[in-house]
Short mmCIF file of C-alpha atoms in Angstrom, two decimals:
data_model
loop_
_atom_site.label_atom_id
_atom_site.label_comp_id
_atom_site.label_asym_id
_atom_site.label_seq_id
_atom_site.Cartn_x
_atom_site.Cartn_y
_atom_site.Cartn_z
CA UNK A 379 0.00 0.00 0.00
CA UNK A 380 0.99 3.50 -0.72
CA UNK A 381 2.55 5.32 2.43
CA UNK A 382 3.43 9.30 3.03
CA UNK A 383 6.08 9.48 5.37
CA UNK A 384 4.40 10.91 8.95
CA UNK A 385 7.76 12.86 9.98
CA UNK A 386 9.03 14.31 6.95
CA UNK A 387 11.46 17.10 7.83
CA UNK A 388 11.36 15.72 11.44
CA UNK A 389 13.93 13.18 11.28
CA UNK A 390 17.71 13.77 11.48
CA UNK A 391 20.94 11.60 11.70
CA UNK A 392 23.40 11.06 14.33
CA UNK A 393 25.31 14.06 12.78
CA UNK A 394 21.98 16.54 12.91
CA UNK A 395 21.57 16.21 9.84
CA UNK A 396 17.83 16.45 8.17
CA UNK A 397 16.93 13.31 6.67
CA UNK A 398 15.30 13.58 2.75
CA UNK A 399 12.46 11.45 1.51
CA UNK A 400 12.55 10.24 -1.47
CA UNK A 401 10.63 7.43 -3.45
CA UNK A 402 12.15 4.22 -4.71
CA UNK A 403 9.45 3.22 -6.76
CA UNK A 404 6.54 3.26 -5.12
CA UNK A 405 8.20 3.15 -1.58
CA UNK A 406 8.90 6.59 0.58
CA UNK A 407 12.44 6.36 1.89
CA UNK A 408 14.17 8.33 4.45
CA UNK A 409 17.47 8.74 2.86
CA UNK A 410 20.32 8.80 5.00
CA UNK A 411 23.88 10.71 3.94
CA UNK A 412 26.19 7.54 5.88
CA UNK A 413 29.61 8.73 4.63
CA UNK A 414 28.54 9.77 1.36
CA UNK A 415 26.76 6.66 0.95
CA UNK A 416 22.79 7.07 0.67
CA UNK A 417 21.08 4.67 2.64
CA UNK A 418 17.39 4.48 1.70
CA UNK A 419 15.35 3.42 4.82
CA UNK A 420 11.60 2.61 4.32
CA UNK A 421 9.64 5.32 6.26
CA UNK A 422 7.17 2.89 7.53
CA UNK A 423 9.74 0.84 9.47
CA UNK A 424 10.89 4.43 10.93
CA UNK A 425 7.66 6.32 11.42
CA UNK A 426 6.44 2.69 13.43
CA UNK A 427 9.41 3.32 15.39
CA UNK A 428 8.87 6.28 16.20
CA UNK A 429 5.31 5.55 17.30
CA UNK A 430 6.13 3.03 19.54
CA UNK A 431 8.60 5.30 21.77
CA UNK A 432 6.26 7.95 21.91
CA UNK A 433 3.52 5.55 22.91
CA UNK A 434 6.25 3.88 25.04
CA UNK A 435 6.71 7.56 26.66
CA UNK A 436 2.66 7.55 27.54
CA UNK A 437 2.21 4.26 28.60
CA UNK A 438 1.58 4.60 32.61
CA UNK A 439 1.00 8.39 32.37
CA UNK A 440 -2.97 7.90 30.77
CA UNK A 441 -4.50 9.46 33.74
CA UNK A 442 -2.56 12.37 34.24
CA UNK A 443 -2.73 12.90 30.47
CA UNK A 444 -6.37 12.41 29.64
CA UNK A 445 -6.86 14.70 33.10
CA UNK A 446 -4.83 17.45 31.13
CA UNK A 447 -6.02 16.60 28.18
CA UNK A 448 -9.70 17.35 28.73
CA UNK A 449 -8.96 20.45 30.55
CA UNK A 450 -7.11 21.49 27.63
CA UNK A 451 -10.10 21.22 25.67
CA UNK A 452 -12.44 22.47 27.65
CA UNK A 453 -14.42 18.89 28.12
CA UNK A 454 -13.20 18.55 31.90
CA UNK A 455 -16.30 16.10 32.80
CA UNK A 456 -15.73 12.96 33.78
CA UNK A 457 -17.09 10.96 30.52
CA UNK A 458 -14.16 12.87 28.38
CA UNK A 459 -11.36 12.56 30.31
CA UNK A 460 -12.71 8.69 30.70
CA UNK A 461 -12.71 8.92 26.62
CA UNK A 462 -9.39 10.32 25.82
CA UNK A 463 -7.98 7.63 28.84
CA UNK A 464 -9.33 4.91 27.44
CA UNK A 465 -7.99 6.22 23.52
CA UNK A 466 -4.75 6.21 25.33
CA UNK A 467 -4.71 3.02 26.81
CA UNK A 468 -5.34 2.02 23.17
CA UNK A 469 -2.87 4.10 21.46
CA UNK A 470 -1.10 1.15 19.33
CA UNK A 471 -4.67 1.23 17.84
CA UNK A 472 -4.61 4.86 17.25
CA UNK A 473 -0.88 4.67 15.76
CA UNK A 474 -2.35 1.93 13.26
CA UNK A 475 -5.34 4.46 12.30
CA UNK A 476 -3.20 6.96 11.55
CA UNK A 477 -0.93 5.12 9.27
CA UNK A 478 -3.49 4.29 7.17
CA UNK A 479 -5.04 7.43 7.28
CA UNK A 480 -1.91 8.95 5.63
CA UNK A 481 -1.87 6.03 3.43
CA UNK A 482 -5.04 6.03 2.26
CA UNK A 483 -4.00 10.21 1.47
CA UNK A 484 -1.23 9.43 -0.54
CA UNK A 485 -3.13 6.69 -2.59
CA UNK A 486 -5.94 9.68 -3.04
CA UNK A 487 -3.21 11.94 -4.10
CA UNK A 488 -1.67 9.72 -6.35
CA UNK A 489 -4.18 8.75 -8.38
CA UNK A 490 -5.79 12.09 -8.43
#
C-alpha cells in the first residue's frame, strides 16, 4: 500500500543532519547521507518506530494525560477525560489508524 512518510522534515541523523524522503518506486524512503553513501530506509519501518517510543513515553501516564487533556479542551467532565484515557490506553490502535489514514492520502493523491 501506498505510504506518506508521517515525519518528513522531522527526522535527522546522528550528525543533525535532516533526513530527505525520497521514493524508490513506489516506496517513501528516508534517505540517510552515511559517509557519502545514501542509505534508503523505508519510512514505515521508521515512522512505526517512532510511534512506539512515543507511545512507550505515555504508557503509565494515561490518567494524568487524559486529566490534562480534557482540561485542555475544555471537556473537563468525567465521561471525556474517561474517553481520551481509554484512547490512550489504546494508542497502538490509534498509531495503526493513523498510518493508514496517511496512506489512504497518498493513494488519493496519487491517483488524483
Amino acid at each position: 500500500m501506498a505510504y506518506q512518510p508521517l515525519f518528513k522534515g522531522l527526522i535527522y541523523d546522528e550528525n543533525d543532519q535532516p533526513v530527505e524522503v525520497t521514493d524508490v518506486g513506489f516506496e517513501p524512503c528516508y534517505v540517510v547521507n552515511d559517509a557519502g553513501f545514501r542509505r534508503h530506509i523505508p519510512s514505515e519501518q521508521v515512522d512505526r518506530q517512532v510511534l512506539l517510543l512515543m507511545g512507550n513515553m505515555i504508557q503509565g501516564h494515561e490518567e494524568e494525560l487524559a486529566t490534562q487533556t480534557a482540561k485542555m479542551l475544555g471537556q473537563d467532565d468525567i465521561f471525556s477525560k474517561a474517553l481520551i484515557e481509554n484512547q490512550l490506553k489504546n494508542m497502538d490502535q490509534q498509531f495503526e489508524a493513523v498510518l493508514k489514514s496517511v496512506s489512504l492520502k497518498k493513494v488519493a493523491h496519487t491517483w488524483a
